[in-house]
Coordinates of C-alpha atoms in Angstrom, one line a residue:
M1 CA 0.3 35.8 110.4
G2 CA -2.9 37.6 111.3
G3 CA -4.8 36.5 114.3
T4 CA -8.2 37.8 115.3
D5 CA -9.4 41.1 114.0
S6 CA -8.9 44.1 116.3
G7 CA -11.9 46.0 117.4
G8 CA -14.9 43.6 117.3
H9 CA -15.0 41.3 114.2
T10 CA -18.7 40.5 115.0
T11 CA -19.8 44.1 114.7
L12 CA -21.6 44.7 111.4
T13 CA -19.9 47.6 109.6
R14 CA -19.2 48.1 105.9
R15 CA -15.5 47.5 106.5
N16 CA -16.1 44.3 108.4
F17 CA -18.6 43.0 105.9
A18 CA -16.3 43.9 102.9
G19 CA -13.3 42.3 104.6
F20 CA -15.2 39.1 105.2
A21 CA -16.7 39.0 101.7
S22 CA -13.3 39.7 100.2
M23 CA -11.7 36.9 102.1
M24 CA -14.5 34.5 101.0
L25 CA -14.0 35.6 97.4
L26 CA -10.3 34.6 97.6
L27 CA -11.2 31.3 99.3
E28 CA -13.8 30.6 96.6
F29 CA -11.3 31.0 93.9
I30 CA -8.8 28.8 95.7
I31 CA -11.4 26.1 96.0
V32 CA -12.3 26.3 92.3
G33 CA -8.6 26.4 91.5
M34 CA -8.0 23.1 93.3
G35 CA -10.3 21.3 90.9
A36 CA -8.9 23.0 87.9
V37 CA -5.4 22.0 88.8
D38 CA -6.3 18.4 88.9
L39 CA -7.7 18.6 85.4
L40 CA -4.7 20.6 84.1
M41 CA -2.2 18.1 85.6
I42 CA -3.9 15.0 84.1
A43 CA -4.6 16.6 80.7
P44 CA -1.3 15.6 79.1
L45 CA -2.0 11.9 79.7
G46 CA -4.8 11.9 77.1
V47 CA -8.5 12.4 76.5
D48 CA -9.6 9.1 78.2
H49 CA -8.0 10.3 81.5
I50 CA -9.6 13.8 81.1
A51 CA -13.0 12.1 80.6
A52 CA -12.5 9.8 83.6
L53 CA -11.4 12.5 85.9
G54 CA -14.1 14.9 84.7
L55 CA -16.9 12.3 85.3
G56 CA -15.4 11.3 88.6
D57 CA -15.2 14.9 89.8
L58 CA -18.7 15.6 88.6
I59 CA -20.0 12.7 90.8
A60 CA -17.8 13.6 93.7
I61 CA -19.1 17.2 93.7
A62 CA -22.7 16.0 93.8
V63 CA -21.9 13.6 96.7
F64 CA -19.9 16.2 98.7
A65 CA -22.7 18.8 98.1
F66 CA -24.8 16.7 100.4
F67 CA -22.1 16.2 103.0
T68 CA -21.3 19.9 103.2
G69 CA -24.7 20.4 104.6
L70 CA -23.0 19.6 107.9
V71 CA -20.5 22.4 107.5
H72 CA -23.3 25.0 106.9
A73 CA -25.4 23.8 109.8
Y74 CA -22.3 23.8 112.1
A75 CA -21.3 27.3 110.8
G76 CA -24.6 28.9 111.7
R77 CA -24.4 27.6 115.2
V78 CA -20.8 28.7 115.6
A79 CA -21.6 32.2 114.4
I80 CA -24.5 32.4 116.9
A81 CA -22.3 31.2 119.7
E82 CA -19.5 33.7 118.8
G83 CA -21.9 36.6 118.5
G84 CA -23.4 35.8 121.9
G85 CA -20.0 35.4 123.6
E86 CA -20.7 31.7 124.3
L87 CA -18.3 30.0 121.9
S88 CA -16.0 28.5 124.6
R89 CA -19.1 26.8 126.2
R90 CA -20.8 25.7 123.0
L91 CA -17.8 24.6 120.8
P92 CA -17.0 21.3 122.6
V93 CA -20.7 20.2 122.3
L94 CA -20.9 21.3 118.7
V95 CA -17.7 19.5 117.7
A96 CA -18.7 16.3 119.5
A97 CA -22.1 16.2 117.8
S98 CA -20.6 17.1 114.4
L99 CA -18.1 14.2 114.7
V100 CA -20.9 11.7 115.2
V101 CA -22.7 13.0 112.1
L102 CA -19.4 13.0 110.2
L103 CA -18.8 9.3 111.0
G104 CA -22.3 8.5 109.7
F105 CA -21.5 10.4 106.5
Q106 CA -18.2 8.6 106.1
A107 CA -20.0 5.2 106.4
L108 CA -22.5 6.4 103.7
G109 CA -19.6 7.5 101.5
V110 CA -18.0 4.0 101.7
L111 CA -21.3 2.5 100.7
L112 CA -21.7 4.8 97.8
A113 CA -18.2 4.1 96.6
A114 CA -19.0 0.3 96.7
V115 CA -22.0 0.6 94.3
M116 CA -20.6 3.3 92.0
G117 CA -18.9 1.0 89.5
P118 CA -22.0 -1.1 88.8
A119 CA -24.2 2.0 88.8
L120 CA -22.0 3.6 86.1
S121 CA -22.3 0.4 84.0
A122 CA -26.1 0.3 84.5
I123 CA -26.6 3.8 83.1
G124 CA -24.4 3.1 80.1
Q125 CA -21.3 5.1 80.7
A126 CA -18.3 4.4 78.4
P127 CA -16.9 1.0 79.6
E128 CA -13.3 2.1 78.9
I129 CA -13.3 4.8 81.6
I130 CA -15.5 3.1 84.3
P131 CA -12.5 1.4 86.0
A132 CA -10.6 4.7 86.3
V133 CA -13.7 6.6 87.5
D134 CA -14.4 3.9 90.1
A135 CA -10.9 3.9 91.4
Y136 CA -11.0 7.7 91.7
L137 CA -14.3 7.7 93.6
D138 CA -13.1 4.8 95.9
I139 CA -10.4 7.1 97.2
R140 CA -12.2 10.4 97.2
L141 CA -15.2 9.0 99.1
S142 CA -13.0 7.4 101.7
G143 CA -11.7 10.9 102.5
I144 CA -14.9 12.5 103.7
V145 CA -13.6 12.9 107.3
P146 CA -10.5 14.9 106.5
A147 CA -12.3 17.0 103.9
L148 CA -15.1 18.0 106.2
V149 CA -12.9 18.4 109.3
A150 CA -10.7 20.8 107.3
S151 CA -13.8 22.7 106.2
V152 CA -15.1 22.9 109.8
L153 CA -11.8 24.1 111.1
G154 CA -11.7 26.8 108.4
V155 CA -15.2 27.9 109.2
T156 CA -14.4 28.2 112.9
L157 CA -11.3 30.3 112.3
R158 CA -13.2 32.6 110.0
V159 CA -16.1 33.1 112.5
C160 CA -13.6 33.7 115.3
G161 CA -12.1 36.5 113.2
A162 CA -8.9 34.7 112.3
R163 CA -9.5 35.2 108.6
N164 CA -5.8 35.3 107.6
R165 CA -5.1 32.0 109.2
A166 CA -8.1 30.4 107.6
T167 CA -6.8 31.6 104.2
V168 CA -3.3 30.3 105.0
V169 CA -4.7 26.8 105.7
L170 CA -6.6 26.7 102.4
A171 CA -3.6 28.0 100.5
L172 CA -1.5 25.3 102.1
G173 CA -4.0 22.7 100.8
F174 CA -4.0 24.2 97.3
T175 CA -0.1 24.1 97.2
A176 CA 0.1 20.6 98.6
N177 CA -2.5 19.4 96.1
L178 CA -0.5 20.8 93.2
V179 CA 2.8 19.4 94.4
L180 CA 1.3 16.0 95.1
D181 CA -0.5 15.8 91.8
Y182 CA 2.9 16.2 90.1
L183 CA 4.6 13.7 92.3
F184 CA 1.9 11.1 91.9
L185 CA 1.5 11.5 88.1
Y186 CA 5.0 12.3 86.7
T187 CA 7.6 10.8 89.1
G188 CA 8.4 7.3 90.3
L189 CA 5.6 7.6 92.9
S190 CA 3.1 7.1 90.1
G191 CA 3.8 3.4 90.3
L192 CA 2.1 3.3 93.6
F193 CA -1.3 3.8 91.9
A194 CA -3.3 1.6 89.6
T195 CA -4.5 4.5 87.6
P196 CA -3.5 8.2 87.2
E197 CA -7.0 9.1 88.5
S198 CA -6.2 7.2 91.8
G199 CA -3.0 9.3 92.2
V200 CA -5.0 12.5 91.7
A201 CA -7.7 11.4 94.2
F202 CA -5.0 10.4 96.8
A203 CA -3.3 13.8 96.3
T204 CA -6.6 15.5 97.1
V205 CA -7.3 13.5 100.2
L206 CA -3.7 13.8 101.5
A207 CA -3.7 17.6 101.0
Q208 CA -7.0 17.9 102.9
T209 CA -5.5 15.7 105.7
L210 CA -2.5 17.9 105.9
M211 CA -4.8 20.9 106.4
V212 CA -6.3 19.4 109.5
P213 CA -3.4 19.6 112.0
V214 CA -2.4 23.1 110.7
G215 CA -6.0 24.4 111.1
A216 CA -6.3 22.7 114.5
W217 CA -3.1 24.4 115.7
F218 CA -4.2 27.8 114.5
L219 CA -7.5 27.4 116.2
F220 CA -5.9 26.3 119.4
R221 CA -3.7 29.4 119.3
V222 CA -6.6 31.7 118.7
L223 CA -8.7 30.2 121.6
R224 CA -5.7 30.3 123.9
D225 CA -4.9 34.0 123.0
R226 CA -8.5 34.9 123.7
G227 CA -8.4 33.1 127.1
D228 CA -11.2 30.7 126.1
R229 CA -11.4 27.6 128.2
L230 CA -13.2 24.6 126.7
P231 CA -15.2 22.5 129.2
R232 CA -15.7 18.8 128.7
P233 CA -19.0 18.2 126.8
G234 CA -21.7 16.3 128.7
A235 CA -23.3 13.3 127.0
A236 CA -26.8 14.7 127.5
A237 CA -25.8 18.0 125.8
V238 CA -24.1 16.2 122.9
G239 CA -27.2 14.0 122.4
A240 CA -29.5 17.1 122.4
E241 CA -27.2 18.8 119.9
L242 CA -27.0 15.8 117.7
R243 CA -30.8 15.4 117.5
S244 CA -31.0 19.0 116.2
L245 CA -27.9 19.1 114.1
A246 CA -28.2 15.9 112.1
P247 CA -31.6 16.6 110.5
T248 CA -30.6 20.2 109.8
A249 CA -27.4 19.1 108.1
C250 CA -29.2 16.5 106.0
G251 CA -31.9 19.1 105.0
I252 CA -29.3 21.7 103.9
G253 CA -27.3 19.0 102.2
G254 CA -30.4 17.8 100.3
R255 CA -31.0 21.4 99.1
H256 CA -27.4 21.5 97.8
V257 CA -27.9 18.3 95.8
N258 CA -31.2 19.5 94.4
D259 CA -29.5 22.8 93.4
Y260 CA -26.7 21.0 91.7
M261 CA -29.0 18.6 89.8
S262 CA -31.3 21.4 88.7
A263 CA -28.2 23.1 87.2
T264 CA -26.8 19.9 85.6
V265 CA -29.8 18.2 84.1
P266 CA -30.7 21.0 81.7
I267 CA -27.2 20.8 80.3
L268 CA -27.7 17.1 79.7
F269 CA -30.9 17.9 77.8
I270 CA -29.0 20.6 75.8
G271 CA -26.6 17.8 74.8
T272 CA -29.3 16.5 72.4
L273 CA -29.1 19.7 70.4
G274 CA -25.6 19.0 69.2
A275 CA -22.0 19.6 70.1
G276 CA -22.2 23.3 69.2
A277 CA -24.9 24.0 71.8
V278 CA -23.0 22.0 74.4
A279 CA -19.7 23.8 73.8
A280 CA -21.4 27.2 73.9
T281 CA -23.2 26.3 77.1
A282 CA -20.0 25.0 78.7
V283 CA -18.2 28.3 78.0
S284 CA -21.1 30.4 79.3
G285 CA -21.5 28.1 82.3
K286 CA -17.9 28.4 83.2
L287 CA -18.1 32.2 83.0
Y288 CA -21.3 32.2 85.1
T289 CA -19.7 30.0 87.7
L290 CA -16.7 32.3 88.0
Y291 CA -18.9 35.4 88.2
C292 CA -21.1 33.8 90.9
R293 CA -18.0 33.7 93.2
L294 CA -18.7 37.5 93.8
P295 CA -22.3 37.3 95.0
Q296 CA -21.6 34.0 96.8
S297 CA -18.9 35.6 98.8
C298 CA -21.4 38.3 99.9
F299 CA -24.0 35.6 100.8
E300 CA -21.5 33.9 103.0
A301 CA -20.7 37.2 104.8
A302 CA -24.4 37.9 105.2
F303 CA -24.9 34.4 106.7
V304 CA -22.1 34.9 109.3
F305 CA -23.1 38.4 110.3
Y306 CA -26.8 37.4 110.6
G307 CA -25.6 34.5 112.8
Y308 CA -23.7 36.9 115.0
V309 CA -26.9 38.5 116.1
G310 CA -28.7 35.2 116.6
E311 CA -29.5 35.9 120.2
S312 CA -31.0 39.4 119.5
S313 CA -34.5 40.7 119.2
R314 CA -36.7 40.6 116.1
E315 CA -35.9 44.2 115.5
V316 CA -32.1 43.6 115.5
L317 CA -32.6 40.5 113.2
V318 CA -34.7 42.5 110.7
R319 CA -32.3 45.4 110.8
T320 CA -29.3 43.2 110.2
F321 CA -31.2 41.4 107.4
R322 CA -31.8 44.7 105.6
T323 CA -28.3 45.9 106.0
V324 CA -26.5 42.7 104.8
T325 CA -29.0 42.3 102.0
G326 CA -28.4 45.9 100.9
Y327 CA -24.6 45.4 100.9
S328 CA -24.9 42.1 99.0
G329 CA -27.3 43.6 96.5
V330 CA -25.0 46.5 95.6
V331 CA -22.1 44.2 94.9
T332 CA -24.2 41.8 92.9
A333 CA -25.9 44.5 90.8
A334 CA -22.7 46.3 90.0
S335 CA -20.7 43.2 89.2
A336 CA -23.5 41.9 87.0
M337 CA -23.6 45.0 84.9
I338 CA -19.8 44.9 84.5
A339 CA -19.9 41.2 83.5
L340 CA -22.7 41.8 81.0
A341 CA -20.8 44.7 79.4
A342 CA -17.6 42.6 79.2
T343 CA -19.4 39.5 77.8
P344 CA -17.9 39.6 74.3
W345 CA -14.4 39.8 75.6
L346 CA -15.0 37.2 78.3
V347 CA -16.4 34.7 75.8
A348 CA -13.5 35.3 73.4
A349 CA -11.0 34.6 76.2
F350 CA -12.6 31.3 77.2
S351 CA -13.6 30.1 73.7
G352 CA -11.5 27.7 71.7
E353 CA -11.6 27.0 68.0
G354 CA -15.0 26.1 66.6
V355 CA -17.1 27.6 69.5
D356 CA -20.0 29.7 68.3
R357 CA -19.2 32.9 70.2
A358 CA -22.5 34.5 69.4
L359 CA -24.4 31.5 70.9
A360 CA -22.1 31.5 73.9
Q361 CA -22.8 35.2 74.5
S362 CA -26.5 34.4 74.3
M363 CA -26.2 31.6 76.7
F364 CA -24.4 33.7 79.2
L365 CA -27.3 36.2 79.0
A366 CA -29.6 33.2 79.6
Y367 CA -27.8 32.6 82.9
M368 CA -27.7 36.2 83.9
V369 CA -31.3 37.1 83.2
S370 CA -32.4 35.2 86.3
M371 CA -29.8 36.9 88.5
P372 CA -32.4 39.1 90.4
V373 CA -34.4 36.1 91.6
Y374 CA -31.3 34.0 92.1
F375 CA -30.0 36.7 94.4
F376 CA -33.1 36.5 96.7
D377 CA -33.2 32.7 96.5
Q378 CA -29.6 32.3 97.6
I379 CA -29.5 35.0 100.3
L380 CA -32.8 34.0 101.9
A381 CA -31.6 30.4 102.0
R382 CA -28.6 31.6 104.0
F383 CA -30.8 33.2 106.6
L384 CA -33.0 30.1 106.9
A385 CA -29.8 28.1 107.4
V386 CA -29.0 30.2 110.4
H387 CA -32.5 29.5 111.7
Q388 CA -31.7 25.8 111.2
R389 CA -34.6 25.3 108.8
G390 CA -33.0 22.4 106.9
N391 CA -36.5 20.9 106.3
V392 CA -37.8 24.0 104.6
L393 CA -34.7 24.3 102.4
F394 CA -34.9 20.7 101.3
G395 CA -38.6 20.7 100.8
A396 CA -38.7 23.9 98.8
S397 CA -35.7 22.9 96.6
T398 CA -37.3 19.4 96.0
L399 CA -40.5 21.0 94.8
T400 CA -38.8 23.6 92.6
Y401 CA -36.5 20.9 91.2
A402 CA -39.7 19.1 90.1
V403 CA -40.6 22.3 88.3
A404 CA -37.1 22.8 86.8
L405 CA -37.0 19.4 85.0
P406 CA -40.3 19.9 83.0
L407 CA -39.4 23.5 82.1
A408 CA -35.9 22.4 80.8
W409 CA -37.4 19.5 78.9
W410 CA -40.1 21.7 77.3
S411 CA -37.5 24.3 76.3
V412 CA -35.2 21.7 74.6
F413 CA -37.6 19.1 73.1
V414 CA -40.5 21.4 72.2
L415 CA -39.1 24.9 71.8
D416 CA -35.7 23.5 70.5
S417 CA -34.0 26.3 72.6
A418 CA -30.9 26.0 74.7
F419 CA -31.4 29.6 75.8
W420 CA -34.8 29.0 77.5
A421 CA -33.6 25.7 79.0
I422 CA -31.2 27.9 81.1
A423 CA -33.3 31.0 81.4
S424 CA -36.3 29.0 82.7
R425 CA -34.3 28.5 85.9
G426 CA -35.5 32.0 86.9
V427 CA -39.0 30.5 87.5
V428 CA -37.5 28.0 89.9
F429 CA -35.5 30.7 91.8
A430 CA -38.6 32.9 92.0
L431 CA -40.7 30.1 93.5
S432 CA -38.2 29.1 96.1
A433 CA -37.4 32.7 97.0
L434 CA -41.1 33.4 97.6
A435 CA -41.4 30.3 99.8
F436 CA -38.3 31.3 101.8
W437 CA -39.5 34.8 102.3
W438 CA -42.9 33.6 103.6
V439 CA -41.2 31.3 106.1
L440 CA -38.7 33.9 107.3
R441 CA -41.5 36.4 107.9
R442 CA -43.4 33.8 109.9
I443 CA -40.3 33.1 112.0
W444 CA -39.8 36.8 112.8
A445 CA -43.5 37.1 113.6
A446 CA -43.3 34.2 116.0
G447 CA -40.4 35.8 117.8
R448 CA -38.1 32.8 117.4
T449 CA -34.5 33.7 117.4
P450 CA -31.8 31.6 115.7
A451 CA -30.2 31.0 119.1
E452 CA -33.4 29.4 120.4
E453 CA -33.6 27.2 117.3
A454 CA -29.9 26.2 117.3
G455 CA -29.2 26.1 121.0
A456 CA -30.0 22.4 121.6
D457 CA -28.1 22.3 124.9
R458 CA -29.3 25.5 126.5
P459 CA -32.6 27.1 127.6
P460 CA -34.3 29.6 125.3
A461 CA -32.9 33.1 125.4
T462 CA -34.9 35.6 127.4

């Protein structure tokens, strides 16, 4: 099993960047695969169970989008500490502060689970599936702690250079989820659960729980092999970290929710145009989601390598920004051209009987036409996350979300066009990218390094 990289995993080279991005691409597909396995396993039980699981998972994704703001805020700080050679000193404080935020998130998750059933009834969801959806969410939202702890451990392993071990942990979770789905749906163990959806939810939470001790053991081995000694965190340092980390996590999480909603609401509007438009949008949306794993893996690599130089001068930050943006841009542009050229074959592979393939191809183009501005929106957001600017990320995404809704509504209900409902997202990406670029340039001009903004328990770097 691979440990840490030999020869400086924090050094920005094409090989290191490509290695990190490739590993993230694999992890992205594993994560997407876990959700797909749940749906495939429950599908033989009938359409009502497919609908209940689909709706429950849709809601869970939105809720967890907010909570994973903690993972991104934590990841930026860990990358800065690793790049500055201070991980052993900073990690205990970061972990302690993160646990406090995590407990608050778990309490919020329990509260959301309690009101979910009445909320679904109030907005007119099909009454026959509400009990199953409610049962699914009760279990999923009770498992916020193991889900985020597993994610945090994976992030720490990746940032420390133990990429193979991080991949092993996630692969273990995928395998465990698959096996547990089968046991809880199709064996005598299914009798333990009130609904099949409860069994699927428990399988997910249990798989994530199993990932925690394995990830913790791997991390312990990595830190021991490096000779890192972890001091006991002081209460004052943890308090300072918490006051900085919590609002950043909530800001980044709020941006995630806004992004998710700005992608989902136009599809709900498109639903008024008929089943054909919905089916074509679903096919093109799935293809777009799969394609985006490529640029997203590069964005995550850019995020980490920019974090590694978080204690450096403005000149080093700008140089790193240009390099990782260039690397990511080449991959995004090349893969976009390949995806567009292969659109007819991709649509044919993912389309079932009755799907208007010409419309699906047009809708995929609608997604891809905004790729240039999507690229800058996403990668600039990663750099601001390293700078711990959760307030900027949330504020800009909220304003652009307010723009996205009228544009989608106008496209569907005035222009009668599903194409423009999706393509108009480019306006939103352009607005937020401009805002992010303006803020990032001001940060550089002020000479504030990410280490100074994230280092709640230490004096500013000199």
